[in-house]
Short mmCIF file of C-alpha atoms in Angstrom, two decimals:
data_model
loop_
_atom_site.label_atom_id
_atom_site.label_comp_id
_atom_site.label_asym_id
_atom_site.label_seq_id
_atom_site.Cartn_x
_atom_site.Cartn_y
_atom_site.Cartn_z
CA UNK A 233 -2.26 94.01 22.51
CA UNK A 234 -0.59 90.68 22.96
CA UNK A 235 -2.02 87.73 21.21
CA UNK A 236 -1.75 83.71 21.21
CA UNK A 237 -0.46 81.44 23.36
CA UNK A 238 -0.02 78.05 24.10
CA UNK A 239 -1.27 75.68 26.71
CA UNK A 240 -0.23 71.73 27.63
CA UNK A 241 -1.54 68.63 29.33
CA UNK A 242 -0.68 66.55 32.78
CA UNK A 243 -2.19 63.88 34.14
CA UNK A 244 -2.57 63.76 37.54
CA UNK A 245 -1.85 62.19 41.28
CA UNK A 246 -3.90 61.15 44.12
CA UNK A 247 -2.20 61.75 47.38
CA UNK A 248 -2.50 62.81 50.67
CA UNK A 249 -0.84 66.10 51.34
CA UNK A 250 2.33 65.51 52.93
CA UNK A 251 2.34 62.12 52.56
CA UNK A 252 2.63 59.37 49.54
CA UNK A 253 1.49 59.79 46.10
CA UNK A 254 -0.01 57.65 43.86
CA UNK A 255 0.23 59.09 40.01
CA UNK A 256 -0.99 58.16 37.06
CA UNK A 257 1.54 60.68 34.78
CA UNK A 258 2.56 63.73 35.43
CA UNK A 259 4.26 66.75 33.37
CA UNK A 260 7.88 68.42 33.15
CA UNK A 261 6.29 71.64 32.94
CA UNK A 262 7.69 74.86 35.41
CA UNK A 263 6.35 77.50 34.40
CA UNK A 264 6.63 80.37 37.11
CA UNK A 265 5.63 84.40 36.92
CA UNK A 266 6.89 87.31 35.43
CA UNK A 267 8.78 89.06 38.25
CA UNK A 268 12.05 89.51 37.65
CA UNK A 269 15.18 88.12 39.99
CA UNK A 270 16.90 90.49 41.74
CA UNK A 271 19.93 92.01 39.74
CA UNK A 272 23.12 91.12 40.73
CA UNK A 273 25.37 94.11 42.19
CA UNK A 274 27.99 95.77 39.20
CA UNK A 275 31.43 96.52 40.55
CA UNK A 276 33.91 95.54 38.06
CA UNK A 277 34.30 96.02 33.92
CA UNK A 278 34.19 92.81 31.93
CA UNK A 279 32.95 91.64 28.42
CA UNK A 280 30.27 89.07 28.67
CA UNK A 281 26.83 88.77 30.32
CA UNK A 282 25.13 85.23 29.66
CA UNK A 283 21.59 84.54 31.38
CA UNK A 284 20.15 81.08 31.30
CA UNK A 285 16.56 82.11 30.24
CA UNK A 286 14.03 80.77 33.31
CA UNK A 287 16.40 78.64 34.74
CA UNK A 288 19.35 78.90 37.20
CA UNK A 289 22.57 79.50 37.22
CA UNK A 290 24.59 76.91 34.90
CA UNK A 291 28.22 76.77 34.09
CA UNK A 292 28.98 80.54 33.05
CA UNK A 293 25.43 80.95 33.07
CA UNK A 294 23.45 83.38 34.85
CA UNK A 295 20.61 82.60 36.73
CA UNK A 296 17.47 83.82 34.77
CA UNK A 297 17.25 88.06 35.68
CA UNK A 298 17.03 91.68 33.55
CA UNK A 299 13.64 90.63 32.19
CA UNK A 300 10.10 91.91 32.25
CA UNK A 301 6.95 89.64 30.96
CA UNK A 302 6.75 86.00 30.68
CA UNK A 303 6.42 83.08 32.52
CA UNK A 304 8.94 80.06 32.66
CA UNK A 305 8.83 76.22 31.21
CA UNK A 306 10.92 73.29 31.82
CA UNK A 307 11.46 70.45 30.19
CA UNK A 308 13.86 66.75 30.33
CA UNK A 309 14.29 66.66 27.02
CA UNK A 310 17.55 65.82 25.27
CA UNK A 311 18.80 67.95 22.92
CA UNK A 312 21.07 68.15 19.89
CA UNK A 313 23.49 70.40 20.09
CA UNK A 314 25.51 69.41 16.98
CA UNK A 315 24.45 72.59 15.37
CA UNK A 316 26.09 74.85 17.63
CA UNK A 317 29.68 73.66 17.24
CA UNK A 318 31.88 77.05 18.21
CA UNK A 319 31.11 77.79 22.10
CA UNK A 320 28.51 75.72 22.87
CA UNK A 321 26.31 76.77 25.82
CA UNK A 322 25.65 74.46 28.45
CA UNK A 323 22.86 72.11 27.21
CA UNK A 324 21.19 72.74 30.51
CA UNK A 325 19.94 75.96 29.14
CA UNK A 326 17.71 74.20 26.48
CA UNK A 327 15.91 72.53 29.52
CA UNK A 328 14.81 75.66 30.47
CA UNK A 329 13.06 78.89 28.51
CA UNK A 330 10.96 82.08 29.86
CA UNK A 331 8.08 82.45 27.08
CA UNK A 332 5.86 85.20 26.22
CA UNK A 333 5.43 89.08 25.19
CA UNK A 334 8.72 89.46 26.93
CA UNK A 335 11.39 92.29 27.07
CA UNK A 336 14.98 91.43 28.26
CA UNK A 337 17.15 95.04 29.82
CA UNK A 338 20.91 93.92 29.72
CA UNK A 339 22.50 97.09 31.58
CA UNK A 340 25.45 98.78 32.24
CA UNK A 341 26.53 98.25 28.01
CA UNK A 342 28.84 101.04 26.51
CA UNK A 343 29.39 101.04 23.13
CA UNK A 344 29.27 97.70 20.00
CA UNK A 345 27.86 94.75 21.56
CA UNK A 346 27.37 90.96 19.91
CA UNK A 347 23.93 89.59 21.23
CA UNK A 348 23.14 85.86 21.31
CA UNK A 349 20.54 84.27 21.21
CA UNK A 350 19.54 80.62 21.74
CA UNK A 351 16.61 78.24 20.90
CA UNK A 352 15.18 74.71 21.20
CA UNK A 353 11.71 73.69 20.21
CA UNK A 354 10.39 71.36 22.70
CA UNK A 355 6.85 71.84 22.67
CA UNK A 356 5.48 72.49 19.22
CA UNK A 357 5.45 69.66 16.78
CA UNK A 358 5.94 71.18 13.44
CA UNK A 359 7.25 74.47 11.16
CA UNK A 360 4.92 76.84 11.51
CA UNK A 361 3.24 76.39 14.27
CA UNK A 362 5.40 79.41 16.94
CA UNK A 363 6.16 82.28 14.23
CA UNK A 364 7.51 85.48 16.57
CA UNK A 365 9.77 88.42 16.12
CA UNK A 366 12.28 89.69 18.39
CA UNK A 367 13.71 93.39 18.57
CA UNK A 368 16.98 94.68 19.93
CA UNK A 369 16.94 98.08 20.87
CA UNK A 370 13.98 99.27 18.69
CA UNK A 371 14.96 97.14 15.56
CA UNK A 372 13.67 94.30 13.99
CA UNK A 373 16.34 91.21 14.06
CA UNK A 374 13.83 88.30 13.39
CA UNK A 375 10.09 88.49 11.79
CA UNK A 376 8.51 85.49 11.66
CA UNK A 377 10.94 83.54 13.41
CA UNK A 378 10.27 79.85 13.75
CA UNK A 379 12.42 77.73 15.69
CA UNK A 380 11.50 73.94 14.55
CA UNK A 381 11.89 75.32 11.10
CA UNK A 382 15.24 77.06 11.70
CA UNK A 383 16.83 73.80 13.52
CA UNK A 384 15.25 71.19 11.06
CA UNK A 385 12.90 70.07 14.14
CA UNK A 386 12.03 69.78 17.58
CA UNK A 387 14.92 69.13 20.52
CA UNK A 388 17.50 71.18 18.53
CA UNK A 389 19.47 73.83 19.61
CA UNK A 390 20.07 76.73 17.35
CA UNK A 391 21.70 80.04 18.19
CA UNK A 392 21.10 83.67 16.25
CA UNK A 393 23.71 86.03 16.46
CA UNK A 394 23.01 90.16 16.06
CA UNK A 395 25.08 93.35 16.38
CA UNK A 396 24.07 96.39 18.21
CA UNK A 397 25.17 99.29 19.65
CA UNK A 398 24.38 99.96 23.59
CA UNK A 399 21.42 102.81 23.76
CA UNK A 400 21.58 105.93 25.51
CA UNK A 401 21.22 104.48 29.11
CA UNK A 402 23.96 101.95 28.64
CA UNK A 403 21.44 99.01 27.60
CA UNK A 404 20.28 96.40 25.33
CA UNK A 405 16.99 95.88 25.47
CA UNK A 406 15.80 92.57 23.52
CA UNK A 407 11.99 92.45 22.97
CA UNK A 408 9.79 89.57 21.60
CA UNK A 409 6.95 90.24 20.03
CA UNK A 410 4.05 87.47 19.75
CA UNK A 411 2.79 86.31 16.43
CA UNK A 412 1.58 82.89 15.93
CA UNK A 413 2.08 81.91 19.31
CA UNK A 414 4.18 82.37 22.39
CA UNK A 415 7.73 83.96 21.61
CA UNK A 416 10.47 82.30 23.72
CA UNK A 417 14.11 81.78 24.61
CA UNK A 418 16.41 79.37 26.49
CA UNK A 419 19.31 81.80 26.55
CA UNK A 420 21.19 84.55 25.75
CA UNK A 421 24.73 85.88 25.83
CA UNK A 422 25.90 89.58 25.31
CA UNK A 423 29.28 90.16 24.77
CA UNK A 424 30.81 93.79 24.46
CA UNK A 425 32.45 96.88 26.76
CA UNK A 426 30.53 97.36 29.78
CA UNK A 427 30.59 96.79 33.41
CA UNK A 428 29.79 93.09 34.78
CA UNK A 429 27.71 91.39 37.46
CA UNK A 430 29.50 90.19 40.54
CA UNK A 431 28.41 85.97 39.57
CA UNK A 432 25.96 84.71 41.68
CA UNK A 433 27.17 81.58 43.67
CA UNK A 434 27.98 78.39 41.64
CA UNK A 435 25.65 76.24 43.18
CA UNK A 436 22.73 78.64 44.07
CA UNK A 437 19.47 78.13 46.04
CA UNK A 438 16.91 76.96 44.13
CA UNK A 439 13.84 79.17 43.88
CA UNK A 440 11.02 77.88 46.06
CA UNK A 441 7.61 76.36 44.16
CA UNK A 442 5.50 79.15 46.18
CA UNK A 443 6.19 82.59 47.99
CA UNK A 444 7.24 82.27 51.00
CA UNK A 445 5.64 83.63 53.93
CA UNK A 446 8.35 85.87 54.58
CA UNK A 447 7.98 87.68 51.78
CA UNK A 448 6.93 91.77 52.14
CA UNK A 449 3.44 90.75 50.05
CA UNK A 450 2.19 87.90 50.96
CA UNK A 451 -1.02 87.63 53.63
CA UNK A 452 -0.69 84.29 55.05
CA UNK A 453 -3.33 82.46 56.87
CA UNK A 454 -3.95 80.80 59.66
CA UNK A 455 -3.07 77.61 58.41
CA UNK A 456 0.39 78.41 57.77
CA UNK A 457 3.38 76.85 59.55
CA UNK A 458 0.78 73.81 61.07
CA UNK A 459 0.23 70.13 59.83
CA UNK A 460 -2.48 70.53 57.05
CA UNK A 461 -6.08 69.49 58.88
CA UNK A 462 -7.03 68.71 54.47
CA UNK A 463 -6.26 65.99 52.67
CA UNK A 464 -7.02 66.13 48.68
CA UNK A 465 -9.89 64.74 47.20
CA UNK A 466 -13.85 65.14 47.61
CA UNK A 467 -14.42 67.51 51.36
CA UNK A 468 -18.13 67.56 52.38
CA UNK A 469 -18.79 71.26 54.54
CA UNK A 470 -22.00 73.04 56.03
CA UNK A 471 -23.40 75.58 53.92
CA UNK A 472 -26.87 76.19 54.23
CA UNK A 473 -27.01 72.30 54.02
CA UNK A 474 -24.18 69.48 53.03
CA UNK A 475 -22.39 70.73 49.74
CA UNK A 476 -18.70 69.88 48.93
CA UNK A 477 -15.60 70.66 46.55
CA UNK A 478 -12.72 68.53 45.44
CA UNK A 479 -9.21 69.89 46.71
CA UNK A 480 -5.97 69.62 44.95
CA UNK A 481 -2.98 70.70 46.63
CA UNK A 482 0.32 70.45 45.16
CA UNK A 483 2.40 67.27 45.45
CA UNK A 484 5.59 69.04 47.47
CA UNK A 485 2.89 71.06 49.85
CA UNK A 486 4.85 72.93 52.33
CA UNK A 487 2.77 74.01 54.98
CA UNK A 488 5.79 76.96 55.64
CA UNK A 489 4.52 78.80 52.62
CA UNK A 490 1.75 80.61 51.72
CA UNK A 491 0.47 79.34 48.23
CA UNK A 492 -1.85 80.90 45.21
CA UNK A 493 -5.20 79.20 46.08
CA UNK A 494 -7.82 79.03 42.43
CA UNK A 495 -11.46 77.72 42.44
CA UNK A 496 -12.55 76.59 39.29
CA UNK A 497 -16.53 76.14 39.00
CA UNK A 498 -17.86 73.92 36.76
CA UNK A 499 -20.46 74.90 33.75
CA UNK A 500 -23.62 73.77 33.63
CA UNK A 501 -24.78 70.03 33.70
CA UNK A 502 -20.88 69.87 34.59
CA UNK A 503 -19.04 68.33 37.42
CA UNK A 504 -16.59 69.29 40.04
CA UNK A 505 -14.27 66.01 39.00
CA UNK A 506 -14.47 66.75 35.23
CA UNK A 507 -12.86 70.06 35.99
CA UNK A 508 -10.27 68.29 38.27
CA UNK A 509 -9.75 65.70 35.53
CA UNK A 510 -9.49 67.79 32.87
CA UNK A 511 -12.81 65.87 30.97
CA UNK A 512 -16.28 66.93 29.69
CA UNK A 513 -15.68 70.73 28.28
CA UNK A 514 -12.20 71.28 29.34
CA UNK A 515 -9.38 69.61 28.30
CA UNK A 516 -6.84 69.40 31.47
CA UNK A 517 -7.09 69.87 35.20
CA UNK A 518 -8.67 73.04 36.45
CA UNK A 519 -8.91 74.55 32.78
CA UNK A 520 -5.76 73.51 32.03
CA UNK A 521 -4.18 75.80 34.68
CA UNK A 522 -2.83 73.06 37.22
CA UNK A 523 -0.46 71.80 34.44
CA UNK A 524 1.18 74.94 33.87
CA UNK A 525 0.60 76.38 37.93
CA UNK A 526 3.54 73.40 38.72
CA UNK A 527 2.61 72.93 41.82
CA UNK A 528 2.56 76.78 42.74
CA UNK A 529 -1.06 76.53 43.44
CA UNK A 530 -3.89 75.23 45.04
CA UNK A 531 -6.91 74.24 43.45
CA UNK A 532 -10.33 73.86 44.13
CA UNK A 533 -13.45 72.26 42.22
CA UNK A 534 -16.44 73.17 43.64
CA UNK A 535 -20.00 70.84 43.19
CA UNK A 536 -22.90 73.10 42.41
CA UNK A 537 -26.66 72.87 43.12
CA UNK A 538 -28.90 70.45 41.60
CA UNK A 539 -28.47 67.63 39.32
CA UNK A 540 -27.76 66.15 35.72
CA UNK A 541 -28.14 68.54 33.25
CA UNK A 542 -29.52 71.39 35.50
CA UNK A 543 -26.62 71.35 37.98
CA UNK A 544 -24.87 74.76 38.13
CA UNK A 545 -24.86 78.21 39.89
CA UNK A 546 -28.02 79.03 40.58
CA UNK A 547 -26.97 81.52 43.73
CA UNK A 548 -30.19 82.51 44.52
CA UNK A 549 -30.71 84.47 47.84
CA UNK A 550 -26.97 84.55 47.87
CA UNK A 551 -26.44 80.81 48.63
CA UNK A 552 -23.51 80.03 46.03
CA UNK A 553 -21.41 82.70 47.32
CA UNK A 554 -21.87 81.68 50.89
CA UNK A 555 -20.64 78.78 49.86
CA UNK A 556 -17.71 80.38 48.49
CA UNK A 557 -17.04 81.70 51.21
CA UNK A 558 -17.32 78.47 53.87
CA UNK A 559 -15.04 76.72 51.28
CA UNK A 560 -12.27 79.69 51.90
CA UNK A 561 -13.06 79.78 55.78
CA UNK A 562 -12.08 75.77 56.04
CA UNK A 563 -8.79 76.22 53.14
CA UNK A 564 -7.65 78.97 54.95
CA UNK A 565 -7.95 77.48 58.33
CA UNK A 566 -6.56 73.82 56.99
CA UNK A 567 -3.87 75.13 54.76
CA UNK A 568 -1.19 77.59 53.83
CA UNK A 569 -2.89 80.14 51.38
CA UNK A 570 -1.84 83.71 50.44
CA UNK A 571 -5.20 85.81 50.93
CA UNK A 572 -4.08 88.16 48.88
CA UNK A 573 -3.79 86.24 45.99
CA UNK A 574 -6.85 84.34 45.77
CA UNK A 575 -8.65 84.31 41.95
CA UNK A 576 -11.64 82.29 40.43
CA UNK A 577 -12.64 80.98 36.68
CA UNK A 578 -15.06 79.09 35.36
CA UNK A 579 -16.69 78.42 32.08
CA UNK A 580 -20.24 78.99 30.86
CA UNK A 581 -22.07 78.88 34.06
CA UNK A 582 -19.19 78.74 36.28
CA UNK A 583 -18.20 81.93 34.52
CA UNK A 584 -21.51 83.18 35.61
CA UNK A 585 -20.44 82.54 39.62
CA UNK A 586 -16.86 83.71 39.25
CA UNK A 587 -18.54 86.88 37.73
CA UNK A 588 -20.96 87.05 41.32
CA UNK A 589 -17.65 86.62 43.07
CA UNK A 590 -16.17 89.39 41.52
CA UNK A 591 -18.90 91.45 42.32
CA UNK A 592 -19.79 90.48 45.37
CA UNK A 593 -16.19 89.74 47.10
CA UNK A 594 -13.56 92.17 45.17
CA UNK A 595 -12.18 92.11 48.80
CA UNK A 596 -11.51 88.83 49.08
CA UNK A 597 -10.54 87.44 44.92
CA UNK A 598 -7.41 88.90 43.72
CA UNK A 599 -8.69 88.38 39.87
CA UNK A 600 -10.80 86.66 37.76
CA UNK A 601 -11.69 84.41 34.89
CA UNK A 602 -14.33 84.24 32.50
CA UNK A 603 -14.93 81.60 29.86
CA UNK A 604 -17.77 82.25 27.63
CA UNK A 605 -20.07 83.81 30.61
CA UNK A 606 -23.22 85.88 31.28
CA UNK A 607 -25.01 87.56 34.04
CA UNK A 608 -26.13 84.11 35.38
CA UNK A 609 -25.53 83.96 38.71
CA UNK A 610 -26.36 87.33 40.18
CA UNK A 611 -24.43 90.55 40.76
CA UNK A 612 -24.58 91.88 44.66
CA UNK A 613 -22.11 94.84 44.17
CA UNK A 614 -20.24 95.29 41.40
CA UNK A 615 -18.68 98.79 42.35
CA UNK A 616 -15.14 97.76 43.41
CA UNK A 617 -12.41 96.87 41.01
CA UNK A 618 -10.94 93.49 40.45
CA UNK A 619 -8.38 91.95 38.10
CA UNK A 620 -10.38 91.24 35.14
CA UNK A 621 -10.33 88.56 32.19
CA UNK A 622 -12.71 86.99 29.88
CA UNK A 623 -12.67 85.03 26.84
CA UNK A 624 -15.65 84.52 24.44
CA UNK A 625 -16.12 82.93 20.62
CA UNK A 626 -17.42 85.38 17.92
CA UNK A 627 -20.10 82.88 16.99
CA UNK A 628 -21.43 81.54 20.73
CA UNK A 629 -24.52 79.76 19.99
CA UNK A 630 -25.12 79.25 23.82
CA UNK A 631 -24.19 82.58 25.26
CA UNK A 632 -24.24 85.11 22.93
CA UNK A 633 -20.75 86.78 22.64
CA UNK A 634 -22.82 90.34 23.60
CA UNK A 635 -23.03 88.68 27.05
CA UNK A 636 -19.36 88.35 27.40
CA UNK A 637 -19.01 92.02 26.31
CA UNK A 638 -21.45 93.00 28.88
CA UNK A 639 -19.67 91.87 32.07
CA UNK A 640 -16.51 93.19 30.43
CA UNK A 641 -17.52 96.75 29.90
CA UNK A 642 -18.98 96.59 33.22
CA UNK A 643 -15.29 96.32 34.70
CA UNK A 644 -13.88 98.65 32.50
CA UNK A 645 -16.05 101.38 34.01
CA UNK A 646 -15.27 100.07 37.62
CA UNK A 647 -11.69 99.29 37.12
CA UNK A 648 -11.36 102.62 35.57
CA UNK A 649 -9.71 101.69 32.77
CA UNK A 650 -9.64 103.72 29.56
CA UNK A 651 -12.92 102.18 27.14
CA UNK A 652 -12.67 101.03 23.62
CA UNK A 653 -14.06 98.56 21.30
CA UNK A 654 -11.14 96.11 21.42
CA UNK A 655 -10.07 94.39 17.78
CA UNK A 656 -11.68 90.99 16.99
CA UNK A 657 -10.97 88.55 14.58
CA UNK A 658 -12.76 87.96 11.32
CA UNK A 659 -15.35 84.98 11.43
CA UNK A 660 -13.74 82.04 9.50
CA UNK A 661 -10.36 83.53 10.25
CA UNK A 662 -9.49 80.40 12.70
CA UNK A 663 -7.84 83.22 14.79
CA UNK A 664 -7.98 84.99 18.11
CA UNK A 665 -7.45 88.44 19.85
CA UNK A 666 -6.16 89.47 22.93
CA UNK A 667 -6.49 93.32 23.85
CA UNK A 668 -5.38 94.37 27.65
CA UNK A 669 -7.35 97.32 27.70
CA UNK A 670 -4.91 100.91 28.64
CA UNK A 671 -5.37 103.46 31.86
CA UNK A 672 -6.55 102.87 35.23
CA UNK A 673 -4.63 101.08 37.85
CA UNK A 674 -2.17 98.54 36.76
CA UNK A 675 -3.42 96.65 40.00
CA UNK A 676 -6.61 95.97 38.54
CA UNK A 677 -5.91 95.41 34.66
CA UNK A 678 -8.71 94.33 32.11
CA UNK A 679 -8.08 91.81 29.60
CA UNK A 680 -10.06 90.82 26.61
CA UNK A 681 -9.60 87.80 24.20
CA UNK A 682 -12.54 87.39 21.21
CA UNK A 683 -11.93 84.20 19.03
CA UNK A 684 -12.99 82.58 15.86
CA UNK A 685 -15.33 79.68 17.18
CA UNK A 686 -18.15 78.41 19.76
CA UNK A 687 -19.16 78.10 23.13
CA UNK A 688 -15.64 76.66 24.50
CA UNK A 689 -13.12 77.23 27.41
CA UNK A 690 -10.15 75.52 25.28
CA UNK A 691 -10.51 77.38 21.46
CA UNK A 692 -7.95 76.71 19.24
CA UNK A 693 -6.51 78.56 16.50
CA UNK A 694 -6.71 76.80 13.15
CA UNK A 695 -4.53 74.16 12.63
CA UNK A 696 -3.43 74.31 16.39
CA UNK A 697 -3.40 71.32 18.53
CA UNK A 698 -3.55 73.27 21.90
CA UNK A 699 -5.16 75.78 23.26
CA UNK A 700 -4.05 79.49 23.67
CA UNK A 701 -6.67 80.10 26.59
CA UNK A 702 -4.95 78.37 29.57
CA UNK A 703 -1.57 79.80 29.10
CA UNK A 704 -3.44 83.73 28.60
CA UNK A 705 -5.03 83.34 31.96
CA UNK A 706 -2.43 81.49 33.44
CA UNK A 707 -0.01 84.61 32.56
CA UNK A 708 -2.88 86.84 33.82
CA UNK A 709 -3.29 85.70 36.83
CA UNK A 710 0.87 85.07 37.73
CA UNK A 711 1.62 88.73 37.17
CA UNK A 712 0.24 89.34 40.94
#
């Protein structure tokens, strides 16, 4: 089970892809996935390994590698290091973390080893708010660890220093463990007898914003490698008679690589540029995902059918998920996408239609999901697996949180995974619960998350003031 996280705000541009942008605000967020960097080749014994936590390599830094889990933030702010005054790091570390239910494998240790790690808070904005515990090889070296309390506030960089012995396999593995929110690190150094990484090169590549189209995995379309035929904004396309979508590419598109593509549908009496603007029920761009996507992603807003208050997902006779799939026929042609790595969410209603999708095109969606939904919009198929998530209050007085449960247990049985009844949280706790359910294929993984509260895409735990929801999905759907 891994529980809590923590979500964050941009505000957005209005461009033309490839060309000039016009922006209102924008964010210092980078978060990326959780695959780790290739390992460095060992050939020679020395003392110290030090890995700039998701960042590159800095000063006697390594780039960020050896982990499992996570995703990565960065940030421009300036930081205090006054509190660090023997061997100070380089502060470029503290502009960069990797955050989550993370495990970090140092290999190739023999014998006593020092391990250190270091912190700055620059996102929470108060004690108590990220409490987490880290392990180092099996044992406990911080419970209810909180960073703005330990350095006396936010922007400060601390460093905890632990002894350990290498394990049987010549490691140290350091493990944090989520608690109140997102465990995290900027960096860590381990200093003892072992053998060393050859360094990589001081001034390295930087790591591209999307996968290229070279890589092994990726299923580029026929839009790569050609001048993008979309610009963002409101499209207008044929489907069973004029519907449209708002596109949002990101603002360094590179029509050389293949990029994540998400469609986000709105709920009901919603609108496509709400969920683009991060207004009405949601409380950033695309559910809060385009924020922490930084610019990895593509995003699409589709318009449903009708109007005012009745507009949504009706998909009768199919006609909702034919539009779906004229929407993907013109991105794919226009733009660079990744096929393979296609997902869709939406809330209330809109997690209705990404629930048809999922049944109806587990071909074509990589993942999916769910905010509060229901069997709304139909379900034509429903017997292949697909990556699975949904989120749902305790005490929905819209959709009923048995709904929720329904199209969840409905994947478990396709996805194969093994059932249970997942853990909830107490009504009036203020809390939530995240359960990734055990067995099946880890290619099509089922994730559950039951909170204290209402009918609402962006719950917050009590005395939170952001959400846990976008960063949960966000981490569910960057582990493909």
């Amino acid at each position: 089970m891994q529980v809590k996280r923590l979500g964050r705000v941009l505000i957005g541009c209005v461009f033309v892809i490839g060309g000039l942008a016009a922006c209102s605000g924008a964010s210092s967020t980078a978060p990326g996935g959780g695959t780790p960097a290739p390992s460095p080749s060992f050939s020679s014994p020395v003392s110290t390994v030090s890995i700039n936590a998701g960042g590159q390599a800095t000063g006697g830094f390594w780039a960020d590698q050896f982990f499992t889990g996570g995703a990565t933030y960065a940030n421009s702010a300036t930081i205090d290091m006054s509190q660090i005054a023997s061997n100070p790091p380089p502060a470029a570390i503290f502009n960069t973390e990797r955050y989550g239910a993370m495990t970090y494998t140092i290999p190739y240790r023999s014998g006593a080893q020092t391990v250190t790690l270091y912190f700055a808070e620059t996102y929470v904005s108060g004690p108590g708010q990220r409490l987490f515990g880290v392990t180092i090889n099996g044992k406990t070296v911080l419970s209810n660890f909180d960073i703005y309390a330990g350095a006396g506030g936010p922007n400060r960089a601390i460093a905890r220093t632990f002894t350990t012995t290498a394990n049987s396999s010549g490691q140290v593995a350091i493990q944090f463990i989520s608690g109140t929110q997102n465990p995290k690190v900027n960096g860590i150094t381990v200093t003892g007898s072992g053998t060393t990484a050859t360094p990589p090169p001081a001034t390295p590549t930087p790591t591209p914003a999307a996968p290229s189209t070279n890589s092994a995995d990726v299923k580029p379309s026929a839009g790569c490698g050609k001048t993008p035929a979309l610009a963002n904004g409101s499209i207008t396309i044929q489907s069973n008679g004029a519907r449209s979508y708002i596109l949002r590419a990101p603002d360094n598109y590179d029509s050389n690589h293949a990029y994540r593509l998400v469609l986000a549908y709105h709920w009901m009496g919603g609108t496509a540029q709400q969920v683009a603007d991060g207004t009405g029920a949601t409380e950033s761009p695309f559910y809060g995902l385009w924020d922490l996507a930084n610019n990895s992603t593509i995003f699409v807003a589709p318009v449903g059918l009708g109007s005012g208050a009745n507009t949504g997902w009706p998909n009768a006779d199919g006609q909702d998920v034919a539009f779906t799939d004229a929407i993907l026929a013109q991105l794919e042609a226009g733009l660079c996408i990744d096929t393979g790595r296609i997902f869709a969410t939406g809330f209330s209603y809109g997690a209705g239609m990404s629930y048809a999708v999922a049944c109806a095109r587990p071909d074509v969606f990589r993942g999916v999901a769910l905010y509060s939904g229901a069997l709304l919009s139909g379900c034509d198929g429903g017997t292949k697996p697909i990556a699975f998530y949904a989120s749902h209050g305790l005490s929905d007085s819209v959709l009923e949180i048995s709904h929720g449960r329904a199209l969840r247990d409905h994947f478990v049985q396709v996805n194969g995974v093994t059932p249970q009844d997942p853990p909830e949280p107490a009504v009036g706790s203020g809390t939530h619960i995240c359960t990734t359910y055990k067995g099946g294929s880890a290619q099509y993984p089922v994730e559950w998350c039951a909170f204290d509260g209402d009918h609402n895409p962006n719950p917050h735990d009590s005395g939170q003031g952001l959400s846990w929801n976008p960063p949960e999905v966000w981490g569910f759907i960057s582990q493909f």
